[in-house]
RNA sequence: GGCGGCUUAGCCAAGCGGUAAGGCGGAGGUCUGCAAAACCUCUAUCUCCGGUUCGAUUCCGGAAGCCGCCUCCA
């Protein structure tokens, strides 16, 4: 079955078909590397990871591009404040970004183009827009004239003419023909210090929006399948990208626009002012596992505002524990009789999972199916009515589902010699029926983050999530 | 001022015309030296008021509350 996605362009769920059979090309707006990314950013990146993994699950080949914005007002300002070269400054946060997405189990995209490495492509597009009269120049600054693009506003569904002129129209923008025009190229001024490029269109630096138009075209072509980002990028960023790309190429830019809703923290928008601003690092420092962050940020449909709380994070961690325990315990199960139910339980789950995600990545019912399956298989296991073959196909099903969810903790915890010895000591103590000593060791291990489980086949251990 | 979204059990969250998935938490039980894990049982008339309908959480109208966007914030 074809998946359906909610397309911001039409505000309806549409059946998704890539331009090229079996190959999906998507552009996902990436980070501005001027600081550590916060959990709101990661919500969007995780939504994109879910989309990517699901498309692969469905059998598509995926070519994903995620840009790294390493030149803009914020990066320049911060680098200059620190008195270090821009490249050095952004390199630090690029590295941090990749460390973070690795921790969250976000699959790598095929391309991570950097804005600063694509100045010629941007210049070429600006020249083209200028030649086609979509752009005009004032004092070396190139602006896009939205008056020349009648469809402007079609994505955000905004009537630009009716926009109320707000206080945010900054004083330095008086020179533009229209307040809604945006910069394609910013001529150098002293605030930029030594950050500039000498190009055919002058000395300066690109505006923010042009990088996405130029780089998506380079890696994905003039028209491609999916473009995603946070809702806040819908306007003006994505609207401007459409104006630039469609103006320059005269072709439809993107077929499907998918936007993820905002993350709130404690019911309000995250901001440093409210002291509810968290990076991934902040949360890991508090002792939570990255995979729990992955779970909580992914487990709510991407088009719904998600309220992040630490209570929610604890709840996510506990649910994940069950998910992971199920898999680990099933692996150790050696098989029994069969009631014949196994097959249908597994098939029902896989179908339900796929049907749910086909419906605009509706992950809640998809997870519901998985947890139903976990309970049903555990029941059969508890009754001794799950055969070895059924166990194997249940494990396969779990792995298949997890190729999309990424909730299984794959890294085999290496056995620490000290832990081993303590477990042995405890087993000895238990044999002597010295339960006080045995429980003492168990408590000690718990303090080290190791949970013990006595099973029929001996004592098992796992790391606390 | 314009535009959009949301309101379902203690918390999170599906469903969107036929009488409420799932997760977490909680209560009781089985198992266990005790735990843990696991299983079983229990834990909601869906913000309010009207209307349409044989029937509404689901459609329509209204009210209240909350959140977001409206030029560089995912």
Short mmCIF file of C-alpha atoms (C1' of nucleotides) in Angstrom, two decimals:
data_model
loop_
_atom_site.label_atom_id
_atom_site.label_comp_id
_atom_site.label_asym_id
_atom_site.label_seq_id
_atom_site.Cartn_x
_atom_site.Cartn_y
_atom_site.Cartn_z
CA UNK A 1 0.00 0.00 0.00
CA UNK A 2 1.12 3.53 -0.68
CA UNK A 3 1.79 5.65 2.35
CA UNK A 4 -0.17 8.85 2.83
CA UNK A 5 1.44 12.02 4.05
CA UNK A 6 -0.09 15.31 5.06
CA UNK A 7 1.13 17.78 2.49
CA UNK A 8 1.37 21.33 3.75
CA UNK A 9 0.91 22.62 0.20
CA UNK A 10 -2.59 21.20 -0.04
CA UNK A 11 -3.35 20.74 3.65
CA UNK A 12 -4.57 17.25 2.96
CA UNK A 13 -3.26 13.72 3.27
CA UNK A 14 -2.12 12.56 -0.12
CA UNK A 15 -0.89 9.23 -1.39
CA UNK A 16 2.82 9.39 -1.74
CA UNK A 17 4.53 8.30 -4.94
CA UNK A 18 8.10 9.28 -5.68
CA UNK A 19 9.00 10.83 -9.01
CA UNK A 20 11.34 8.00 -9.76
CA UNK A 21 10.07 4.50 -9.06
CA UNK A 22 11.29 3.17 -5.80
CA UNK A 23 13.64 6.06 -5.14
CA UNK A 24 12.75 8.88 -2.76
CA UNK A 25 14.66 12.11 -2.78
CA UNK A 26 14.22 14.26 0.27
CA UNK A 27 15.64 17.43 1.70
CA UNK A 28 15.54 17.94 5.43
CA UNK A 29 16.39 21.31 6.91
CA UNK A 30 19.34 20.87 9.21
CA UNK A 31 20.92 22.75 12.08
CA UNK A 32 22.52 26.15 12.22
CA UNK A 33 25.79 25.25 13.83
CA UNK A 34 26.23 28.09 16.29
CA UNK A 35 25.33 26.19 19.47
CA UNK A 36 24.40 22.72 20.68
CA UNK A 37 21.10 21.65 19.19
CA UNK A 38 18.21 21.53 21.65
CA UNK A 39 15.61 18.82 22.09
CA UNK A 40 13.13 20.73 19.96
CA UNK A 41 15.56 20.53 17.08
CA UNK A 42 15.94 16.85 17.73
CA UNK A 43 12.23 16.29 17.66
CA UNK A 44 12.31 17.44 14.06
CA UNK A 45 15.41 15.42 13.24
CA UNK A 46 13.83 12.34 14.79
CA UNK A 47 10.66 12.85 12.79
CA UNK A 48 12.84 12.94 9.70
CA UNK A 49 14.63 9.81 10.87
CA UNK A 50 11.30 8.06 11.28
CA UNK A 51 10.27 9.14 7.80
CA UNK A 52 13.54 7.99 6.33
CA UNK A 53 13.55 4.64 8.12
CA UNK A 54 9.93 4.01 7.27
CA UNK A 55 10.46 4.69 3.59
CA UNK A 56 13.30 2.21 3.66
CA UNK A 57 11.10 -0.26 5.53
CA UNK A 58 8.63 0.10 2.66
CA UNK A 59 11.37 -0.82 0.25
CA UNK A 60 12.30 2.57 -1.15
CA UNK A 61 15.80 3.69 -1.78
CA UNK A 62 16.22 7.01 0.01
CA UNK A 63 18.50 9.87 -0.88
CA UNK A 64 18.38 12.35 1.95
CA UNK A 65 20.11 15.68 2.11
CA UNK A 66 20.49 17.64 5.33
CA UNK A 67 22.13 21.03 5.10
CA UNK A 68 24.46 22.46 7.71
CA UNK A 69 24.02 26.20 7.98
CA UNK A 70 27.47 27.41 8.86
CA UNK A 71 27.18 31.01 7.72
CA UNK A 72 24.47 33.39 8.91
CA UNK A 73 24.04 36.26 11.37
CA UNK A 74 24.19 34.02 14.42
CA UNK A 75 27.29 32.06 13.45
CA UNK A 76 29.12 35.23 12.49
CA UNK A 77 28.14 37.04 15.65
CA UNK A 78 29.10 34.17 17.92
CA UNK A 79 32.40 33.45 16.19
CA UNK A 80 33.38 37.10 16.36
CA UNK A 81 32.39 37.32 20.01
CA UNK A 82 34.72 34.41 20.69
CA UNK A 83 37.38 35.92 18.47
CA UNK A 84 37.96 32.72 16.55
CA UNK A 85 37.68 32.06 12.83
CA UNK A 86 34.18 31.20 11.64
CA UNK A 87 35.28 27.85 10.26
CA UNK A 88 36.85 26.82 13.52
CA UNK A 89 33.82 27.95 15.47
CA UNK A 90 31.30 26.07 13.33
CA UNK A 91 33.49 22.96 13.08
CA UNK A 92 33.09 22.51 16.82
CA UNK A 93 29.30 22.55 16.65
CA UNK A 94 29.20 20.37 13.56
CA UNK A 95 31.11 17.73 15.46
CA UNK A 96 28.78 18.13 18.43
CA UNK A 97 25.79 17.75 16.15
CA UNK A 98 27.00 14.45 14.75
CA UNK A 99 27.84 13.16 18.21
CA UNK A 100 24.32 13.97 19.33
CA UNK A 101 22.51 12.38 16.40
CA UNK A 102 24.64 9.27 16.83
CA UNK A 103 23.60 9.04 20.45
CA UNK A 104 19.97 9.36 19.44
CA UNK A 105 20.33 6.62 16.87
CA UNK A 106 19.50 8.95 14.00
CA UNK A 107 20.61 7.37 10.74
CA UNK A 108 23.04 9.33 8.68
CA UNK A 109 21.71 11.11 5.62
CA UNK A 110 23.44 10.59 2.29
CA UNK A 111 24.64 14.21 2.14
CA UNK A 112 25.37 16.92 4.68
CA UNK A 113 26.27 19.87 2.47
CA UNK A 114 27.67 22.93 4.17
CA UNK A 115 26.56 26.36 3.06
CA UNK A 116 30.11 27.70 3.01
CA UNK A 117 31.15 24.95 0.59
CA UNK A 118 28.46 25.94 -1.92
CA UNK A 119 28.94 29.65 -2.44
CA UNK A 120 29.46 29.27 -6.23
CA UNK A 121 26.18 27.36 -6.59
CA UNK A 122 24.35 30.07 -4.67
CA UNK A 123 25.97 32.85 -6.66
CA UNK A 124 24.94 31.13 -9.89
CA UNK A 125 21.36 30.94 -8.75
CA UNK A 126 21.30 34.55 -7.60
CA UNK A 127 22.69 35.61 -10.98
CA UNK A 128 19.99 33.64 -12.68
CA UNK A 129 17.29 35.23 -10.54
CA UNK A 130 18.72 38.62 -11.30
CA UNK A 131 18.75 37.96 -15.02
CA UNK A 132 15.16 36.81 -14.86
CA UNK A 133 14.31 40.00 -12.95
CA UNK A 134 13.23 38.22 -9.80
CA UNK A 135 16.04 39.96 -7.97
CA UNK A 136 17.18 43.55 -7.71
CA UNK A 137 20.28 45.13 -6.27
CA UNK A 138 20.59 47.96 -3.81
CA UNK A 139 24.04 48.94 -2.57
CA UNK A 140 25.44 45.54 -3.43
CA UNK A 141 22.63 43.71 -1.64
CA UNK A 142 20.55 41.37 -3.75
CA UNK A 143 16.89 41.10 -2.81
CA UNK A 144 14.17 38.86 -4.08
CA UNK A 145 11.12 40.76 -5.19
CA UNK A 146 8.13 38.76 -4.09
CA UNK A 147 5.93 40.94 -6.26
CA UNK A 148 7.46 39.07 -9.21
CA UNK A 149 6.31 35.72 -7.90
CA UNK A 150 2.51 35.75 -7.81
CA UNK A 151 2.30 32.39 -6.07
CA UNK A 152 4.20 33.69 -3.06
CA UNK A 153 2.38 32.54 0.05
CA UNK A 154 1.03 29.30 -1.41
CA UNK A 155 2.78 27.11 1.11
CA UNK A 156 2.09 29.04 4.28
CA UNK A 157 -1.33 30.05 2.95
CA UNK A 158 -0.63 33.62 3.83
CA UNK A 159 -2.08 36.58 2.07
CA UNK A 160 1.02 38.72 1.94
CA UNK A 161 -0.81 41.85 0.86
CA UNK A 162 -2.93 41.61 3.97
CA UNK A 163 -0.07 41.11 6.38
CA UNK A 164 -0.11 43.52 9.22
CA UNK A 165 3.11 45.46 9.32
CA UNK A 166 4.55 44.44 12.65
CA UNK A 167 7.18 45.83 14.92
CA UNK A 168 9.57 43.21 13.66
CA UNK A 169 10.17 45.08 10.45
CA UNK A 170 13.63 46.17 11.40
CA UNK A 171 14.95 49.62 10.69
CA UNK A 172 17.80 48.35 8.56
CA UNK A 173 15.39 46.98 6.01
CA UNK A 174 14.03 50.35 4.91
CA UNK A 175 15.95 50.15 1.68
CA UNK A 176 14.04 47.22 0.20
CA UNK A 177 11.29 47.81 -2.31
CA UNK A 178 8.87 45.89 -0.19
CA UNK A 179 9.17 44.89 3.44
CA UNK A 180 8.42 41.32 2.50
CA UNK A 181 11.31 41.08 0.07
CA UNK A 182 14.19 39.06 1.42
CA UNK A 183 17.93 39.09 0.99
CA UNK A 184 19.61 36.69 -1.42
CA UNK A 185 23.04 38.20 -0.95
CA UNK A 186 24.29 40.57 1.70
CA UNK A 187 27.05 42.96 0.74
CA UNK A 188 29.97 43.06 3.13
CA UNK A 189 29.97 45.61 5.90
CA UNK A 190 32.31 46.14 8.83
CA UNK A 191 30.17 43.99 11.14
CA UNK A 192 31.17 40.98 9.06
CA UNK A 193 34.86 41.48 9.80
CA UNK A 194 36.90 39.18 7.61
CA UNK A 195 33.96 36.95 6.78
CA UNK A 196 33.10 37.45 3.13
CA UNK A 197 33.45 35.98 -0.33
CA UNK A 198 34.71 37.82 -3.39
CA UNK A 199 32.34 36.74 -6.15
CA UNK A 200 30.94 37.77 -9.51
CA UNK A 201 28.06 39.44 -7.72
CA UNK A 202 30.31 41.29 -5.33
CA UNK A 203 31.96 40.99 -1.97
CA UNK A 204 29.66 39.63 0.69
CA UNK A 205 27.84 36.58 1.92
CA UNK A 206 24.66 34.67 1.10
CA UNK A 207 21.27 35.27 2.64
CA UNK A 208 19.86 32.43 4.67
CA UNK A 209 17.31 30.94 2.27
CA UNK A 210 19.40 30.60 -0.85
CA UNK A 211 21.55 27.75 0.45
CA UNK A 212 18.63 25.35 0.58
CA UNK A 213 17.51 26.18 -2.94
CA UNK A 214 21.00 25.87 -4.36
CA UNK A 215 22.07 22.77 -2.48
CA UNK A 216 18.83 20.83 -2.90
CA UNK A 217 19.07 21.42 -6.64
CA UNK A 218 22.63 20.24 -6.73
CA UNK A 219 22.03 16.99 -4.88
CA UNK A 220 18.39 16.21 -5.67
CA UNK A 221 17.56 18.01 -8.88
CA UNK A 222 15.23 20.86 -9.75
CA UNK A 223 12.17 18.94 -8.64
CA UNK A 224 12.20 16.37 -5.89
CA UNK A 225 9.84 14.40 -3.67
CA UNK A 226 9.87 15.57 -0.08
CA UNK A 227 11.03 18.62 1.83
CA UNK A 228 10.69 18.73 5.59
CA UNK A 229 11.37 20.97 8.53
CA UNK A 230 9.83 22.43 11.64
CA UNK A 231 6.59 24.41 11.31
CA UNK A 232 8.42 27.59 12.11
CA UNK A 233 10.39 27.19 8.91
CA UNK A 234 7.27 27.04 6.83
CA UNK A 235 7.23 30.79 6.71
CA UNK A 236 9.25 32.55 5.61
CA UNK A 237 12.08 30.08 5.00
CA UNK A 238 10.33 27.44 2.92
CA UNK A 239 8.11 29.94 1.20
CA UNK A 240 11.23 31.78 0.13
CA UNK A 241 12.89 28.60 -1.05
CA UNK A 242 9.93 27.96 -3.32
CA UNK A 243 10.09 31.50 -4.68
CA UNK A 244 13.82 31.16 -5.37
CA UNK A 245 13.81 27.69 -6.87
CA UNK A 246 10.66 28.01 -8.92
CA UNK A 247 11.69 31.48 -10.03
CA UNK A 248 15.10 30.30 -11.14
CA UNK A 249 14.09 26.96 -12.66
CA UNK A 250 10.55 27.59 -13.79
CA UNK A 251 9.63 24.17 -12.44
CA UNK A 252 7.78 22.84 -9.46
CA UNK A 253 10.25 22.70 -6.58
CA UNK A 254 8.88 20.04 -4.25
CA UNK A 255 5.91 17.68 -4.37
CA UNK A 256 5.45 17.00 -0.66
CA UNK A 257 6.10 19.43 2.17
CA UNK A 258 6.02 17.87 5.63
CA UNK A 259 6.29 20.00 8.75
CA UNK A 260 6.76 18.83 12.29
CA UNK A 261 5.05 20.66 15.10
CA UNK A 262 6.81 22.30 17.97
CA UNK A 263 8.03 20.80 21.14
CA UNK A 264 6.83 22.57 24.26
CA UNK A 265 8.45 22.18 27.63
CA UNK A 266 6.21 22.24 30.68
CA UNK A 267 3.44 23.54 28.49
CA UNK A 268 5.21 26.54 27.04
CA UNK A 269 7.65 27.27 24.31
CA UNK A 270 11.18 26.38 25.24
CA UNK A 271 13.36 29.38 25.92
CA UNK A 272 16.32 30.29 28.01
CA UNK A 273 14.24 32.94 29.70
CA UNK A 274 11.83 30.42 31.22
CA UNK A 275 14.68 28.17 32.25
CA UNK A 276 13.12 25.29 30.33
CA UNK A 277 15.65 25.15 27.55
CA UNK A 278 17.38 21.80 27.16
CA UNK A 279 20.03 20.43 24.90
CA UNK A 280 20.47 16.68 24.58
CA UNK A 281 23.57 17.01 26.70
CA UNK A 282 21.63 18.63 29.52
CA UNK A 283 19.32 15.64 29.69
CA UNK A 284 22.01 13.00 29.42
CA UNK A 285 23.87 14.76 32.22
CA UNK A 286 20.85 14.22 34.41
CA UNK A 287 21.33 10.50 33.93
CA UNK A 288 18.72 9.68 31.31
CA UNK A 289 19.49 7.39 28.40
CA UNK A 290 19.54 8.88 24.93
CA UNK A 291 17.23 6.17 23.70
CA UNK A 292 14.59 7.34 26.20
CA UNK A 293 14.84 10.79 24.66
CA UNK A 294 14.47 9.18 21.26
CA UNK A 295 11.36 7.39 22.42
CA UNK A 296 9.62 10.35 24.02
CA UNK A 297 10.32 12.63 21.07
CA UNK A 298 9.20 10.05 18.52
CA UNK A 299 6.21 8.48 20.22
CA UNK A 300 3.82 11.32 19.47
CA UNK A 301 2.67 12.02 15.93
CA UNK A 302 4.86 14.67 14.38
CA UNK A 303 1.99 16.99 13.55
CA UNK A 304 0.96 17.31 17.16
CA UNK A 305 2.54 19.70 19.59
CA UNK A 306 4.45 17.63 22.09
CA UNK A 307 4.83 18.69 25.68
CA UNK A 308 8.14 17.53 27.09
CA UNK A 309 8.32 16.84 30.83
CA UNK A 310 10.68 14.83 32.96
CA UNK A 311 7.76 12.75 34.20
CA UNK A 312 7.12 11.89 30.60
CA UNK A 313 10.74 10.98 30.15
CA UNK A 314 10.61 8.57 33.09
CA UNK A 315 7.49 7.03 31.63
CA UNK A 316 9.20 6.68 28.27
CA UNK A 317 12.18 5.01 29.86
CA UNK A 318 9.98 2.50 31.67
CA UNK A 319 8.12 1.60 28.51
CA UNK A 320 11.38 1.14 26.67
CA UNK A 321 12.60 -1.14 29.38
CA UNK A 322 9.71 -3.46 28.72
CA UNK A 323 10.36 -3.29 24.98
CA UNK A 324 14.00 -4.16 25.43
CA UNK A 325 13.41 -6.79 28.11
CA UNK A 326 10.93 -8.48 25.84
CA UNK A 327 13.49 -8.82 23.11
CA UNK A 328 16.32 -9.90 25.39
CA UNK A 329 14.18 -12.44 27.25
CA UNK A 330 12.75 -13.84 24.06
CA UNK A 331 16.25 -14.42 22.77
CA UNK A 332 17.00 -16.51 25.84
CA UNK A 333 13.81 -18.50 25.55
CA UNK A 334 14.50 -21.96 24.25
CA UNK A 335 11.06 -22.79 22.94
CA UNK A 336 8.18 -25.02 23.99
CA UNK A 337 4.92 -26.42 22.66
CA UNK A 338 2.82 -24.46 20.27
CA UNK A 339 -0.76 -23.33 20.46
CA UNK A 340 -0.64 -22.34 16.83
CA UNK A 341 -1.44 -18.71 17.70
CA UNK A 342 2.05 -17.36 17.18
CA UNK A 343 1.85 -16.89 13.45
CA UNK A 344 -1.34 -14.88 13.44
CA UNK A 345 -0.18 -12.72 16.34
CA UNK A 346 2.99 -11.85 14.46
CA UNK A 347 1.25 -11.23 11.15
CA UNK A 348 -1.44 -9.11 12.73
CA UNK A 349 1.18 -6.95 14.40
CA UNK A 350 3.25 -6.41 11.28
CA UNK A 351 0.21 -5.49 9.26
CA UNK A 352 -1.17 -3.18 11.95
CA UNK A 353 2.20 -1.53 12.32
CA UNK A 354 2.50 -0.83 8.63
CA UNK A 355 -1.09 0.29 8.22
CA UNK A 356 -0.69 2.77 11.05
CA UNK A 357 2.51 4.27 9.71
CA UNK A 358 1.11 4.38 6.19
CA UNK A 359 -1.37 6.85 7.59
CA UNK A 360 0.88 9.87 7.85
CA UNK A 361 3.37 8.14 10.15
CA UNK A 362 0.75 7.66 12.82
CA UNK A 363 3.04 6.15 15.35
CA UNK A 364 0.72 5.84 18.35
CA UNK A 365 -1.40 3.00 16.96
CA UNK A 366 1.78 1.48 15.49
CA UNK A 367 3.27 1.29 18.96
CA UNK A 368 -0.04 0.01 20.27
CA UNK A 369 0.29 -2.93 17.89
CA UNK A 370 3.81 -3.61 19.04
CA UNK A 371 2.84 -3.62 22.71
CA UNK A 372 -0.14 -5.87 22.04
CA UNK A 373 2.23 -8.23 20.31
CA UNK A 374 4.66 -8.12 23.21
CA UNK A 375 1.94 -9.01 25.64
CA UNK A 376 0.56 -11.81 23.47
CA UNK A 377 3.93 -13.41 22.83
CA UNK A 378 4.85 -13.13 26.49
CA UNK A 379 1.59 -14.83 27.37
CA UNK A 380 2.31 -17.74 25.07
CA UNK A 381 5.79 -17.93 26.49
CA UNK A 382 4.51 -17.93 30.06
CA UNK A 383 2.15 -20.76 29.15
CA UNK A 384 4.93 -22.66 27.43
CA UNK A 385 2.99 -22.49 24.19
CA UNK A 386 5.50 -20.73 21.97
CA UNK A 387 7.62 -22.96 19.79
CA UNK A 388 11.17 -22.35 18.77
CA UNK A 389 10.09 -21.49 15.24
CA UNK A 390 7.52 -19.05 16.53
CA UNK A 391 10.12 -17.52 18.77
CA UNK A 392 12.40 -16.99 15.80
CA UNK A 393 9.78 -15.33 13.69
CA UNK A 394 8.74 -13.16 16.65
CA UNK A 395 12.35 -12.06 16.99
CA UNK A 396 12.48 -11.32 13.28
CA UNK A 397 9.29 -9.30 13.49
CA UNK A 398 10.70 -7.35 16.39
CA UNK A 399 13.87 -6.60 14.47
CA UNK A 400 11.87 -5.55 11.45
CA UNK A 401 9.80 -3.15 13.49
CA UNK A 402 12.85 -1.87 15.25
CA UNK A 403 14.50 -1.03 11.95
CA UNK A 404 11.98 1.80 11.94
CA UNK A 405 11.76 2.59 15.64
CA UNK A 406 15.39 2.18 16.67
CA UNK A 407 14.50 1.50 20.30
CA UNK A 408 16.51 -1.67 20.82
CA UNK A 409 19.73 -1.23 22.67
CA UNK A 410 22.01 -3.16 20.39
CA UNK A 411 25.32 -2.52 22.03
CA UNK A 412 26.10 -5.69 23.86
CA UNK A 413 27.05 -4.55 27.31
CA UNK A 414 30.53 -5.92 27.81
CA UNK A 415 30.90 -8.01 30.88
CA UNK A 416 32.86 -6.24 33.48
CA UNK A 417 35.07 -8.57 35.46
CA UNK A 418 34.06 -6.96 38.73
CA UNK A 419 30.41 -7.42 37.97
CA UNK A 420 31.00 -11.03 37.05
CA UNK A 421 32.74 -11.68 40.32
CA UNK A 422 30.08 -10.00 42.37
CA UNK A 423 27.41 -12.07 40.68
CA UNK A 424 29.38 -15.22 41.45
CA UNK A 425 29.75 -14.18 45.07
CA UNK A 426 26.06 -13.59 45.28
CA UNK A 427 25.27 -16.95 43.75
CA UNK A 428 27.50 -18.58 46.39
CA UNK A 429 25.78 -16.63 49.13
CA UNK A 430 22.43 -17.75 47.81
CA UNK A 431 23.55 -21.36 47.84
CA UNK A 432 24.47 -20.95 51.51
CA UNK A 433 21.01 -19.38 51.95
CA UNK A 434 22.79 -16.29 53.22
CA UNK A 435 20.17 -14.01 51.75
CA UNK A 436 21.31 -10.95 53.65
CA UNK A 437 24.68 -11.11 51.91
CA UNK A 438 23.10 -11.94 48.56
CA UNK A 439 20.71 -9.00 48.79
CA UNK A 440 23.56 -6.76 49.86
CA UNK A 441 25.45 -7.57 46.70
CA UNK A 442 22.35 -7.09 44.61
CA UNK A 443 21.86 -3.65 46.12
CA UNK A 444 25.48 -2.77 45.54
CA UNK A 445 25.20 -3.72 41.88
CA UNK A 446 22.02 -1.71 41.55
CA UNK A 447 23.93 1.30 42.78
CA UNK A 448 26.37 0.62 39.97
CA UNK A 449 23.47 0.61 37.53
CA UNK A 450 23.25 -3.14 37.18
CA UNK A 451 19.94 -4.92 37.60
CA UNK A 452 19.92 -8.63 38.40
CA UNK A 453 17.24 -11.11 37.53
CA UNK A 454 17.20 -14.64 38.84
CA UNK A 455 15.76 -16.96 36.26
CA UNK A 456 15.43 -20.70 35.86
CA UNK A 457 18.58 -20.67 33.77
CA UNK A 458 20.65 -18.68 36.23
CA UNK A 459 21.18 -15.05 37.16
CA UNK A 460 20.92 -12.52 34.34
CA UNK A 461 21.98 -8.93 34.45
CA UNK A 462 21.26 -5.80 32.50
CA UNK A 463 22.17 -2.18 32.67
CA UNK A 464 19.66 0.24 34.05
CA UNK A 465 18.25 2.48 31.34
"C1'" G B 1 -5.87 42.42 13.64
"C1'" G B 2 -5.07 37.86 10.31
"C1'" C B 3 -4.15 32.47 10.06
"C1'" G B 4 -3.70 27.51 12.10
"C1'" G B 5 -3.97 23.78 15.87
"C1'" C B 6 -5.44 21.57 20.47
"C1'" U B 7 -9.00 20.10 24.87
"C1'" U B 8 -10.08 11.89 25.65
"C1'" A B 9 -8.65 8.19 32.61
"C1'" G B 10 -3.53 10.40 37.85
"C1'" C B 11 0.13 11.44 33.45
"C1'" C B 12 1.11 10.58 28.03
"C1'" A B 13 -1.72 9.23 23.74
"C1'" A B 14 -4.93 6.69 19.47
"C1'" G B 15 -9.80 6.65 17.69
"C1'" C B 16 -13.25 10.70 14.53
"C1'" G B 17 -21.04 8.32 13.36
"C1'" G B 18 -22.55 2.51 16.23
"C1'" U B 19 -21.74 2.79 22.48
"C1'" A B 20 -13.58 4.25 24.28
"C1'" A B 21 -6.24 1.17 21.15
"C1'" G B 22 -1.70 1.43 23.54
"C1'" G B 23 2.13 3.20 27.12
"C1'" C B 24 3.42 4.94 32.11
"C1'" G B 25 1.60 5.01 37.02
"C1'" G B 26 -1.72 2.71 40.69
"C1'" A B 27 -4.60 -1.61 43.13
"C1'" G B 28 -5.20 -6.94 43.64
"C1'" G B 29 -3.43 -11.88 42.23
"C1'" U B 30 0.12 -15.95 40.14
"C1'" C B 31 5.44 -17.02 40.24
"C1'" U B 32 9.91 -16.08 43.63
"C1'" G B 33 13.99 -17.10 49.73
"C1'" C B 34 12.97 -11.90 48.71
"C1'" A B 35 13.19 -9.22 44.40
"C1'" A B 36 13.19 -8.50 39.17
"C1'" A B 37 11.01 -10.02 34.73
"C1'" A B 38 6.49 -12.08 32.98
"C1'" C B 39 1.32 -13.28 32.98
"C1'" C B 40 -3.97 -12.52 34.80
"C1'" U B 41 -7.84 -9.03 36.79
"C1'" C B 42 -9.23 -4.00 37.84
"C1'" U B 43 -8.27 1.46 36.87
"C1'" A B 44 -12.78 7.00 31.33
"C1'" U B 45 -19.51 7.92 29.07
"C1'" C B 46 -14.24 11.69 25.73
"C1'" U B 47 -14.03 20.72 28.36
"C1'" C B 48 -19.13 22.88 28.41
"C1'" C B 49 -23.97 24.28 25.94
"C1'" G B 50 -27.17 23.66 21.83
"C1'" G B 51 -28.35 21.15 17.02
"C1'" U B 52 -28.43 17.07 13.14
"C1'" U B 53 -29.18 11.64 13.61
"C1'" C B 54 -32.40 5.59 15.32
"C1'" G B 55 -27.52 6.56 17.44
"C1'" A B 56 -22.03 11.63 18.44
"C1'" U B 57 -16.05 11.41 21.71
"C1'" U B 58 -16.59 11.43 16.33
"C1'" C B 59 -20.71 15.96 12.03
"C1'" C B 60 -22.73 21.35 12.52
"C1'" G B 61 -23.24 25.97 15.57
"C1'" G B 62 -21.80 28.51 19.95
"C1'" A B 63 -18.91 29.20 24.61
"C1'" A B 64 -14.57 28.59 27.68
"C1'" G B 65 -9.48 27.34 28.19
"C1'" C B 66 -4.62 26.32 26.12
"C1'" C B 67 -0.65 26.47 22.25
"C1'" G B 68 1.61 28.21 17.86
"C1'" C B 69 2.61 31.26 13.31
"C1'" C B 70 2.29 36.31 10.89
"C1'" U B 71 10.01 37.93 7.76
"C1'" C B 72 15.72 34.71 9.20
"C1'" C B 73 13.38 30.41 15.97
"C1'" A B 74 13.20 22.89 14.34
#
